[in-house]
mmCIF file of C-alpha atoms and ligand atoms in Angstrom:
data_model
loop_
_atom_site.group_PDB
_atom_site.id
_atom_site.type_symbol
_atom_site.label_atom_id
_atom_site.label_comp_id
_atom_site.label_asym_id
_atom_site.label_seq_id
_atom_site.Cartn_x
_atom_site.Cartn_y
_atom_site.Cartn_z
ATOM 1 C CA MET A 1 19.202 -4.473 -13.169
ATOM 2 C CA LEU A 2 16.256 -5.699 -15.812
ATOM 3 C CA GLY A 3 13.168 -6.914 -15.460
ATOM 4 C CA LYS A 4 12.024 -5.287 -11.891
ATOM 5 C CA VAL A 5 9.064 -5.237 -10.654
ATOM 6 C CA ILE A 6 7.379 -2.341 -8.562
ATOM 7 C CA LEU A 7 3.866 -2.838 -7.067
ATOM 8 C CA GLU A 8 2.480 0.608 -5.703
ATOM 9 C CA GLU A 9 2.312 3.108 -8.918
ATOM 10 C CA ALA A 10 -0.854 5.442 -9.097
ATOM 11 C CA PHE A 11 -2.894 6.192 -11.310
ATOM 12 C CA ALA A 12 -6.372 8.225 -11.442
ATOM 13 C CA LEU A 13 -9.637 8.466 -13.619
ATOM 14 C CA PRO A 14 -9.049 10.957 -16.159
ATOM 15 C CA ARG A 15 -12.773 12.587 -15.405
ATOM 16 C CA LEU A 16 -11.522 13.014 -11.788
ATOM 17 C CA GLU A 17 -9.189 15.288 -12.689
ATOM 18 C CA GLU A 18 -9.829 17.988 -10.661
ATOM 19 C CA LYS A 19 -9.559 16.345 -7.564
ATOM 20 C CA THR A 20 -5.978 14.461 -8.926
ATOM 21 C CA LYS A 21 -4.791 17.946 -9.185
ATOM 22 C CA TRP A 22 -5.316 19.777 -5.976
ATOM 23 C CA TRP A 23 -3.641 16.291 -4.310
ATOM 24 C CA ALA A 24 -1.027 17.078 -6.381
ATOM 25 C CA GLY A 25 -0.919 20.383 -5.268
ATOM 26 C CA LEU A 26 -0.183 18.748 -2.211
ATOM 27 C CA PHE A 27 2.863 16.883 -3.349
ATOM 28 C CA SER A 28 4.063 17.923 -6.274
ATOM 29 C CA THR A 29 6.281 20.920 -7.365
ATOM 30 C CA ASP A 30 4.797 20.415 -10.530
ATOM 31 C CA ALA A 31 1.127 19.713 -10.705
ATOM 32 C CA GLU A 32 0.653 20.007 -14.686
ATOM 33 C CA LYS A 33 2.941 17.135 -14.955
ATOM 34 C CA HIS A 34 2.069 14.914 -12.667
ATOM 35 C CA THR A 35 -1.528 15.287 -13.428
ATOM 36 C CA LYS A 36 -0.500 14.300 -17.166
ATOM 37 C CA GLU A 37 1.732 10.920 -16.006
ATOM 38 C CA ILE A 38 -0.463 9.408 -13.433
ATOM 39 C CA GLN A 39 -3.180 9.717 -15.946
ATOM 40 C CA ASP A 40 -0.887 8.086 -17.829
ATOM 41 C CA ILE A 41 -1.303 4.490 -18.450
ATOM 42 C CA GLN A 42 0.173 3.099 -21.391
ATOM 43 C CA ASP A 43 2.819 5.878 -22.455
ATOM 44 C CA ILE A 44 5.007 7.764 -20.460
ATOM 45 C CA ARG A 45 4.829 4.928 -17.798
ATOM 46 C CA LEU A 46 6.462 2.520 -20.438
ATOM 47 C CA LYS A 47 8.900 4.383 -21.894
ATOM 48 C CA PHE A 48 10.259 5.009 -18.214
ATOM 49 C CA ALA A 49 10.089 1.230 -17.233
ATOM 50 C CA ASP A 50 11.900 0.426 -20.369
ATOM 51 C CA GLN A 51 14.146 3.143 -19.338
ATOM 52 C CA TYR A 52 15.027 1.919 -16.072
ATOM 53 C CA GLY A 53 15.186 -1.937 -16.312
ATOM 54 C CA VAL A 54 11.348 -2.516 -15.029
ATOM 55 C CA GLY A 55 9.522 -5.087 -15.638
ATOM 56 C CA TYR A 56 6.276 -5.983 -14.243
ATOM 57 C CA THR A 57 4.097 -2.329 -13.174
ATOM 58 C CA ILE A 58 1.478 -3.152 -10.966
ATOM 59 C CA LEU A 59 -0.912 0.113 -11.010
ATOM 60 C CA SER A 60 -3.328 0.940 -7.891
ATOM 61 C CA TYR A 61 -5.462 3.923 -7.598
ATOM 62 C CA THR A 62 -4.143 6.560 -6.121
ATOM 63 C CA ALA A 63 -4.768 7.812 -2.616
ATOM 64 C CA PRO A 64 -7.302 9.570 -1.370
ATOM 65 C CA GLY A 65 -9.643 7.793 -3.468
ATOM 66 C CA VAL A 66 -12.272 5.850 -2.485
ATOM 67 C CA GLN A 67 -11.060 5.551 1.015
ATOM 68 C CA ASP A 68 -12.364 9.522 0.857
ATOM 69 C CA ILE A 69 -16.076 8.602 0.209
ATOM 70 C CA PHE A 70 -18.234 7.992 3.027
ATOM 71 C CA ASP A 71 -21.535 7.565 1.154
ATOM 72 C CA PRO A 72 -21.225 3.554 0.044
ATOM 73 C CA LYS A 73 -23.102 3.680 -1.847
ATOM 74 C CA GLU A 74 -20.980 5.879 -3.718
ATOM 75 C CA ALA A 75 -17.689 4.760 -2.508
ATOM 76 C CA GLN A 76 -18.182 0.933 -4.689
ATOM 77 C CA ALA A 77 -19.770 2.598 -7.789
ATOM 78 C CA LEU A 78 -16.283 4.444 -8.013
ATOM 79 C CA ALA A 79 -14.862 1.593 -7.424
ATOM 80 C CA VAL A 80 -16.328 -0.660 -9.913
ATOM 81 C CA GLU A 81 -15.820 1.649 -11.993
ATOM 82 C CA ILE A 82 -12.100 2.355 -11.436
ATOM 83 C CA ASN A 83 -11.513 -1.913 -11.399
ATOM 84 C CA ASP A 84 -13.378 -2.001 -14.921
ATOM 85 C CA TYR A 85 -11.680 1.042 -16.810
ATOM 86 C CA ILE A 86 -7.834 0.193 -15.076
ATOM 87 C CA ALA A 87 -8.330 -3.756 -16.687
ATOM 88 C CA GLU A 88 -9.217 -2.797 -19.906
ATOM 89 C CA GLN A 89 -6.211 0.189 -19.646
ATOM 90 C CA ILE A 90 -3.253 -2.711 -18.879
ATOM 91 C CA LYS A 91 -5.288 -5.928 -21.231
ATOM 92 C CA PRO A 92 -3.231 -4.571 -24.601
ATOM 93 C CA PHE A 93 -0.171 -5.195 -22.074
ATOM 94 C CA PRO A 94 -0.737 -8.380 -20.007
ATOM 95 C CA ASP A 95 3.617 -9.230 -19.151
ATOM 96 C CA ARG A 96 4.064 -5.891 -17.908
ATOM 97 C CA LEU A 97 1.277 -4.877 -16.288
ATOM 98 C CA GLY A 98 -1.325 -5.624 -14.137
ATOM 99 C CA ALA A 99 -2.869 -3.702 -11.149
ATOM 100 C CA PHE A 100 -4.411 -4.104 -7.536
ATOM 101 C CA ALA A 101 -8.711 -3.993 -7.068
ATOM 102 C CA THR A 102 -9.453 -0.879 -5.939
ATOM 103 C CA LEU A 103 -12.178 -1.172 -3.150
ATOM 104 C CA SER A 104 -15.021 0.382 -0.754
ATOM 105 C CA MET A 105 -14.508 -0.647 2.492
ATOM 106 C CA HIS A 106 -17.616 0.308 4.112
ATOM 107 C CA ASP A 107 -18.424 -3.332 4.018
ATOM 108 C CA PRO A 108 -16.832 -5.970 4.631
ATOM 109 C CA GLN A 109 -19.141 -8.490 2.276
ATOM 110 C CA GLU A 110 -19.096 -6.376 -0.153
ATOM 111 C CA ALA A 111 -15.368 -5.373 -0.494
ATOM 112 C CA SER A 112 -15.877 -9.487 -0.685
ATOM 113 C CA ASP A 113 -17.637 -10.048 -3.159
ATOM 114 C CA GLU A 114 -15.940 -6.556 -5.521
ATOM 115 C CA LEU A 115 -12.120 -8.174 -4.396
ATOM 116 C CA ARG A 116 -13.361 -12.085 -5.881
ATOM 117 C CA ARG A 117 -15.161 -10.086 -9.297
ATOM 118 C CA SER A 118 -11.393 -7.791 -9.767
ATOM 119 C CA VAL A 119 -9.102 -11.026 -9.348
ATOM 120 C CA THR A 120 -11.085 -14.352 -11.194
ATOM 121 C CA LYS A 121 -12.328 -11.814 -13.651
ATOM 122 C CA TYR A 122 -9.956 -9.670 -14.637
ATOM 123 C CA GLY A 123 -6.613 -11.404 -13.106
ATOM 124 C CA PHE A 124 -5.810 -8.213 -10.799
ATOM 125 C CA LYS A 125 -2.778 -9.393 -8.244
ATOM 126 C CA GLY A 126 -4.897 -8.287 -4.965
ATOM 127 C CA ALA A 127 -6.418 -5.233 -3.437
ATOM 128 C CA LEU A 128 -4.756 -1.996 -2.350
ATOM 129 C CA VAL A 129 -6.345 -0.056 -0.003
ATOM 130 C CA ASN A 130 -5.387 3.305 1.563
ATOM 131 C CA ASP A 131 -6.015 3.340 5.185
ATOM 132 C CA THR A 132 -9.584 3.777 6.862
ATOM 133 C CA GLN A 133 -12.090 4.276 4.440
ATOM 134 C CA ARG A 134 -13.735 7.925 5.568
ATOM 135 C CA ALA A 135 -17.502 6.944 7.026
ATOM 136 C CA GLY A 136 -20.733 8.057 8.610
ATOM 137 C CA ALA A 137 -22.914 10.507 7.659
ATOM 138 C CA ASP A 138 -20.208 13.608 7.751
ATOM 139 C CA GLY A 139 -17.421 11.175 6.791
ATOM 140 C CA GLU A 140 -15.958 11.527 10.771
ATOM 141 C CA ASP A 141 -16.190 7.704 11.194
ATOM 142 C CA TYR A 142 -12.732 5.449 10.245
ATOM 143 C CA VAL A 143 -13.684 2.156 9.360
ATOM 144 C CA PHE A 144 -10.550 0.393 10.283
ATOM 145 C CA TYR A 145 -10.241 -3.283 8.935
ATOM 146 C CA ASP A 146 -8.963 -4.532 11.924
ATOM 147 C CA GLN A 147 -12.553 -5.762 14.019
ATOM 148 C CA PRO A 148 -13.847 -9.621 14.121
ATOM 149 C CA GLU A 149 -16.126 -8.778 11.460
ATOM 150 C CA TRP A 150 -13.634 -8.113 8.681
ATOM 151 C CA ASP A 151 -12.276 -12.103 9.186
ATOM 152 C CA VAL A 152 -14.640 -12.831 5.490
ATOM 153 C CA PHE A 153 -12.760 -9.805 3.710
ATOM 154 C CA TRP A 154 -9.080 -11.592 5.338
ATOM 155 C CA GLN A 155 -10.740 -14.602 5.095
ATOM 156 C CA THR A 156 -11.102 -13.875 1.354
ATOM 157 C CA LEU A 157 -7.790 -12.643 0.604
ATOM 158 C CA VAL A 158 -6.049 -16.201 1.880
ATOM 159 C CA GLU A 159 -9.353 -18.155 -0.362
ATOM 160 C CA LEU A 160 -8.053 -16.416 -3.805
ATOM 161 C CA ASP A 161 -4.548 -16.349 -2.351
ATOM 162 C CA VAL A 162 -3.440 -13.037 -3.225
ATOM 163 C CA PRO A 163 -2.240 -9.424 -0.437
ATOM 164 C CA LEU A 164 -3.674 -6.175 0.474
ATOM 165 C CA TYR A 165 -1.632 -3.692 0.349
ATOM 166 C CA LEU A 166 -2.197 -1.279 2.857
ATOM 167 C CA HIS A 167 -1.617 2.453 1.803
ATOM 168 C CA PRO A 168 -1.567 5.660 3.175
ATOM 169 C CA ARG A 169 -3.658 8.571 2.810
ATOM 170 C CA ASN A 170 -4.315 11.926 4.368
ATOM 171 C CA PRO A 171 -5.418 12.944 7.764
ATOM 172 C CA THR A 172 -9.190 14.628 7.532
ATOM 173 C CA GLY A 173 -11.693 15.739 9.665
ATOM 174 C CA ILE A 174 -11.972 16.137 13.236
ATOM 175 C CA VAL A 175 -7.987 14.123 13.365
ATOM 176 C CA PHE A 176 -6.626 16.779 10.502
ATOM 177 C CA GLU A 177 -9.261 20.190 12.533
ATOM 178 C CA LYS A 178 -6.925 18.791 16.139
ATOM 179 C CA LEU A 179 -3.483 17.199 15.166
ATOM 180 C CA TRP A 180 -2.623 17.960 11.194
ATOM 181 C CA LYS A 181 -3.986 21.668 10.900
ATOM 182 C CA ASP A 182 -1.608 23.667 12.441
ATOM 183 C CA ARG A 183 1.727 21.868 11.609
ATOM 184 C CA GLN A 184 0.744 20.983 7.972
ATOM 185 C CA TRP A 185 4.166 20.111 6.955
ATOM 186 C CA LEU A 186 4.168 16.721 7.987
ATOM 187 C CA ILE A 187 1.134 15.981 6.796
ATOM 188 C CA GLY A 188 2.335 13.433 3.704
ATOM 189 C CA PRO A 189 5.813 10.940 3.729
ATOM 190 C CA PRO A 190 7.108 13.626 6.721
ATOM 191 C CA LEU A 191 4.935 12.092 9.514
ATOM 192 C CA SER A 192 1.070 12.058 9.109
ATOM 193 C CA PHE A 193 1.404 8.966 6.085
ATOM 194 C CA ALA A 194 3.261 6.800 8.246
ATOM 195 C CA VAL A 195 1.863 7.061 11.848
ATOM 196 C CA GLY A 196 -1.341 6.618 9.534
ATOM 197 C CA VAL A 197 -0.539 2.835 8.589
ATOM 198 C CA SER A 198 1.527 1.726 11.823
ATOM 199 C CA LEU A 199 -1.694 2.526 13.407
ATOM 200 C CA HIS A 200 -3.686 0.403 11.653
ATOM 201 C CA ALA A 201 -1.705 -2.214 10.995
ATOM 202 C CA LEU A 202 -0.351 -2.242 14.857
ATOM 203 C CA GLY A 203 -4.046 -2.769 15.580
ATOM 204 C CA MET A 204 -4.323 -5.634 12.792
ATOM 205 C CA VAL A 205 -1.550 -7.805 14.942
ATOM 206 C CA THR A 206 -3.281 -6.992 18.590
ATOM 207 C CA ASN A 207 -6.941 -7.136 17.481
ATOM 208 C CA GLY A 208 -6.356 -10.555 16.552
ATOM 209 C CA VAL A 209 -6.367 -10.669 12.582
ATOM 210 C CA PHE A 210 -3.740 -12.581 11.706
ATOM 211 C CA ASP A 211 -4.583 -14.942 14.992
ATOM 212 C CA ARG A 212 -7.785 -15.361 13.017
ATOM 213 C CA ASN A 213 -6.181 -15.153 9.507
ATOM 214 C CA PRO A 214 -3.082 -16.506 10.106
ATOM 215 C CA LYS A 215 -2.027 -16.846 6.357
ATOM 216 C CA VAL A 216 -2.969 -13.001 5.705
ATOM 217 C CA GLN A 217 -0.850 -11.175 3.843
ATOM 218 C CA VAL A 218 -0.448 -7.015 4.050
ATOM 219 C CA ILE A 219 2.519 -5.322 2.174
ATOM 220 C CA LEU A 220 3.304 -1.423 3.617
ATOM 221 C CA GLY A 221 5.418 0.679 1.214
ATOM 222 C CA HIS A 222 7.700 3.110 1.974
ATOM 223 C CA LEU A 223 9.849 0.321 4.280
ATOM 224 C CA GLY A 224 7.207 -0.182 6.188
ATOM 225 C CA GLU A 225 6.106 3.029 7.809
ATOM 226 C CA HIS A 226 8.438 3.483 10.295
ATOM 227 C CA ILE A 227 7.291 -0.021 12.366
ATOM 228 C CA PRO A 228 11.046 -1.635 11.313
ATOM 229 C CA PHE A 229 12.532 1.311 12.880
ATOM 230 C CA ASP A 230 11.224 1.020 16.170
ATOM 231 C CA MET A 231 11.000 -3.124 15.917
ATOM 232 C CA TRP A 232 13.243 -4.365 19.369
ATOM 233 C CA ARG A 233 10.498 -0.899 21.771
ATOM 234 C CA ILE A 234 7.857 -2.558 19.852
ATOM 235 C CA ASN A 235 8.749 -6.353 20.734
ATOM 236 C CA HIS A 236 10.226 -5.356 24.281
ATOM 237 C CA TRP A 237 6.243 -3.516 25.390
ATOM 238 C CA PHE A 238 4.609 -6.038 23.543
ATOM 239 C CA GLU A 239 6.615 -9.249 24.701
ATOM 240 C CA ASP A 240 7.425 -7.884 28.874
ATOM 241 C CA ARG A 241 4.257 -5.002 29.792
ATOM 242 C CA LYS A 242 1.202 -5.431 27.749
ATOM 243 C CA LYS A 243 0.691 -9.008 27.202
ATOM 244 C CA LYS A 244 1.141 -9.199 31.488
ATOM 245 C CA LEU A 245 -0.791 -6.768 30.589
ATOM 246 C CA GLY A 246 -4.001 -8.824 29.237
ATOM 247 C CA LEU A 247 -2.505 -8.188 25.104
ATOM 248 C CA ASP A 248 -2.842 -11.759 24.057
ATOM 249 C CA CYS A 249 -1.589 -12.341 20.511
ATOM 250 C CA LYS A 250 -0.045 -15.756 20.509
ATOM 251 C CA LYS A 251 2.951 -14.834 18.162
ATOM 252 C CA THR A 252 5.970 -11.735 19.180
ATOM 253 C CA ILE A 253 5.653 -8.855 16.637
ATOM 254 C CA ARG A 254 9.005 -10.055 15.232
ATOM 255 C CA GLU A 255 6.825 -13.002 14.344
ATOM 256 C CA TYR A 256 4.171 -11.707 12.532
ATOM 257 C CA PHE A 257 6.534 -9.522 10.429
ATOM 258 C CA ASN A 258 7.913 -12.939 8.853
ATOM 259 C CA GLU A 259 4.380 -14.369 8.459
ATOM 260 C CA ASN A 260 2.262 -11.564 7.700
ATOM 261 C CA PHE A 261 4.250 -8.858 6.199
ATOM 262 C CA TRP A 262 5.529 -7.570 2.647
ATOM 263 C CA VAL A 263 7.877 -4.036 2.910
ATOM 264 C CA THR A 264 8.398 -2.320 -0.271
ATOM 265 C CA THR A 265 11.333 0.022 -1.291
ATOM 266 C CA SER A 266 8.856 2.199 -2.351
ATOM 267 C CA GLY A 267 9.338 6.563 -1.704
ATOM 268 C CA HIS A 268 12.445 5.410 0.078
ATOM 269 C CA PHE A 269 15.723 4.828 -1.591
ATOM 270 C CA SER A 270 18.524 4.892 1.490
ATOM 271 C CA THR A 271 20.212 1.517 1.209
ATOM 272 C CA THR A 272 21.234 2.003 5.044
ATOM 273 C CA THR A 273 17.745 2.299 5.677
ATOM 274 C CA LEU A 274 17.423 -1.419 3.881
ATOM 275 C CA ASN A 275 20.098 -2.472 5.268
ATOM 276 C CA PHE A 276 18.469 -1.782 8.527
ATOM 277 C CA VAL A 277 15.032 -2.886 7.633
ATOM 278 C CA LYS A 278 16.845 -6.552 6.139
ATOM 279 C CA ASP A 279 18.319 -7.405 10.044
ATOM 280 C CA GLN A 280 14.927 -6.614 10.960
ATOM 281 C CA VAL A 281 12.062 -8.225 8.635
ATOM 282 C CA SER A 282 14.797 -10.094 6.484
ATOM 283 C CA SER A 283 15.193 -9.828 2.529
ATOM 284 C CA ASP A 284 12.527 -12.409 1.804
ATOM 285 C CA ARG A 285 10.101 -10.044 2.747
ATOM 286 C CA ILE A 286 11.053 -6.987 1.004
ATOM 287 C CA LEU A 287 10.534 -6.110 -2.221
ATOM 288 C CA PHE A 288 11.047 -3.097 -4.752
ATOM 289 C CA SER A 289 8.509 0.068 -5.398
ATOM 290 C CA VAL A 290 9.663 2.852 -6.708
ATOM 291 C CA ASP A 291 6.355 5.353 -5.941
ATOM 292 C CA TYR A 292 5.711 6.632 -9.079
ATOM 293 C CA PRO A 293 4.411 9.228 -10.080
ATOM 294 C CA PHE A 294 4.652 11.073 -6.422
ATOM 295 C CA GLU A 295 8.974 9.468 -6.707
ATOM 296 C CA THR A 296 10.706 9.422 -10.065
ATOM 297 C CA PHE A 297 11.775 6.254 -11.925
ATOM 298 C CA GLU A 298 15.617 7.695 -12.244
ATOM 299 C CA ASP A 299 15.861 7.800 -8.348
ATOM 300 C CA GLY A 300 14.394 4.128 -7.463
ATOM 301 C CA CYS A 301 15.455 2.691 -9.600
ATOM 302 C CA VAL A 302 19.653 4.597 -10.259
ATOM 303 C CA TRP A 303 19.249 4.105 -6.227
ATOM 304 C CA PHE A 304 18.135 0.480 -6.250
ATOM 305 C CA ASP A 305 20.486 -0.639 -9.101
ATOM 306 C CA ASN A 306 23.604 0.899 -7.484
ATOM 307 C CA ALA A 307 22.692 0.103 -3.594
ATOM 308 C CA GLU A 308 25.606 -2.954 -2.260
ATOM 309 C CA MET A 309 23.976 -5.566 -1.681
ATOM 310 C CA ASN A 310 24.693 -9.255 -2.628
ATOM 311 C CA THR A 311 23.449 -10.553 -6.000
ATOM 312 C CA GLY A 312 20.571 -12.652 -3.847
ATOM 313 C CA ASP A 313 19.424 -9.892 -2.419
ATOM 314 C CA ARG A 314 19.046 -7.435 -5.495
ATOM 315 C CA LEU A 315 17.264 -10.458 -7.442
ATOM 316 C CA LYS A 316 14.598 -11.661 -4.502
ATOM 317 C CA ILE A 317 13.654 -7.430 -3.387
ATOM 318 C CA GLY A 318 13.916 -6.781 -7.070
ATOM 319 C CA ARG A 319 12.119 -9.103 -8.624
ATOM 320 C CA GLY A 320 12.133 -12.757 -7.701
ATOM 321 C CA GLU A 321 11.009 -13.218 -4.214
ATOM 322 C CA CYS A 322 8.399 -9.853 -5.312
ATOM 323 C CA GLU A 323 6.514 -12.383 -7.609
ATOM 324 C CA ARG A 324 5.798 -14.664 -4.770
ATOM 325 C CA PRO A 325 2.968 -13.355 -3.100
ATOM 326 C CA ILE A 326 1.196 -12.199 -6.773
ATOM 327 C CA GLN A 327 1.969 -16.242 -7.689
ATOM 328 C CA ALA A 328 -1.081 -17.005 -7.421
ATOM 329 C CA GLN A 329 -2.612 -14.760 -9.533
ATOM 330 C CA GLN A 330 0.274 -14.617 -12.613
ATOM 331 C CA VAL A 331 -1.869 -15.275 -16.275
HETATM 332 C C1 GRE B 401 1.695 7.830 -1.980
HETATM 333 O O1 GRE B 401 0.882 8.069 -2.449
HETATM 334 O O2 GRE B 401 2.592 7.302 -1.614
HETATM 335 C C2 GRE B 401 2.296 9.077 -1.996
HETATM 336 C C3 GRE B 401 1.411 10.808 -1.793
HETATM 337 C C4 GRE B 401 1.293 11.371 -2.226
HETATM 338 C C5 GRE B 401 2.678 11.935 -1.554
HETATM 339 C C6 GRE B 401 3.938 11.110 -1.544
HETATM 340 C C7 GRE B 401 3.572 9.907 -2.009
HETATM 341 O O3 GRE B 401 -0.041 9.923 -2.801
HETATM 342 O O4 GRE B 401 4.163 8.492 -1.735
#
């Protein structure tokens, strides 16, 4: 299918190549190739896009990125640098390339201000953050955006009519030491990414982010970071037990997924799973994505183009409806 839109597509600053190579070493069998691909904006990825029928790519800064920087000033400076950099890079290709803002998430007002700057000055389509923000003198604090002090940020997203992509990051510090160090092969796509993001997303649900800010739109990658697979059980426990014990969400988990969440196919190219997710959250809220360069255009696009589905769903997931959460900022 031509004109597909993809929206979990990573880039990295060339000046931070050492960090990129370290991350690539954890996840790629060819760190040199990966580093070249993730630093490229205007050449290799557009050739792949042409070859595999991708019309529009939304770029975002790779994990762990700014969420790894526990000094607030340093984190803010890097976020601004990244946004200015990618704005320049995508400028010659307004019909092919867009971007999600990179944000330091130490301070809700500062994050809101940088989001506003990125969207109004550069036409960015929203923001992507890599799960919790590392904070504290030793990086051992983790900022979640599910507390009332973050409402100013959620309201800014609503006002600008853009979504937040909640992307995974790696476990660090005490969490790494105590939980993951002795089971390192589970870090990343096999388990830890989904554990981190689903904790955060369900924290938003149960701490009332969507009750206080009902128009907020959050995008989850990797077919929903395991939540759709567990929908029945989460619903059963929220409705039949936790609400009787005091959980005071206004709606059901299924309603939040129908009103506040989007799910992308990034890095999860299984038709069986897609069909299950369609059944759980509806094809109106599923968006095609690749997850390049952690995954290949070939794997993502050849799968999607040949997956059995009706034409309406293919158009909706592949390119039609997927512009909906970013429509307001189309330039
Ligand atoms: C990602 O950012 O989505 C990612 C990684 C590393 C491995 C797989 C993956 O950062 O999807």
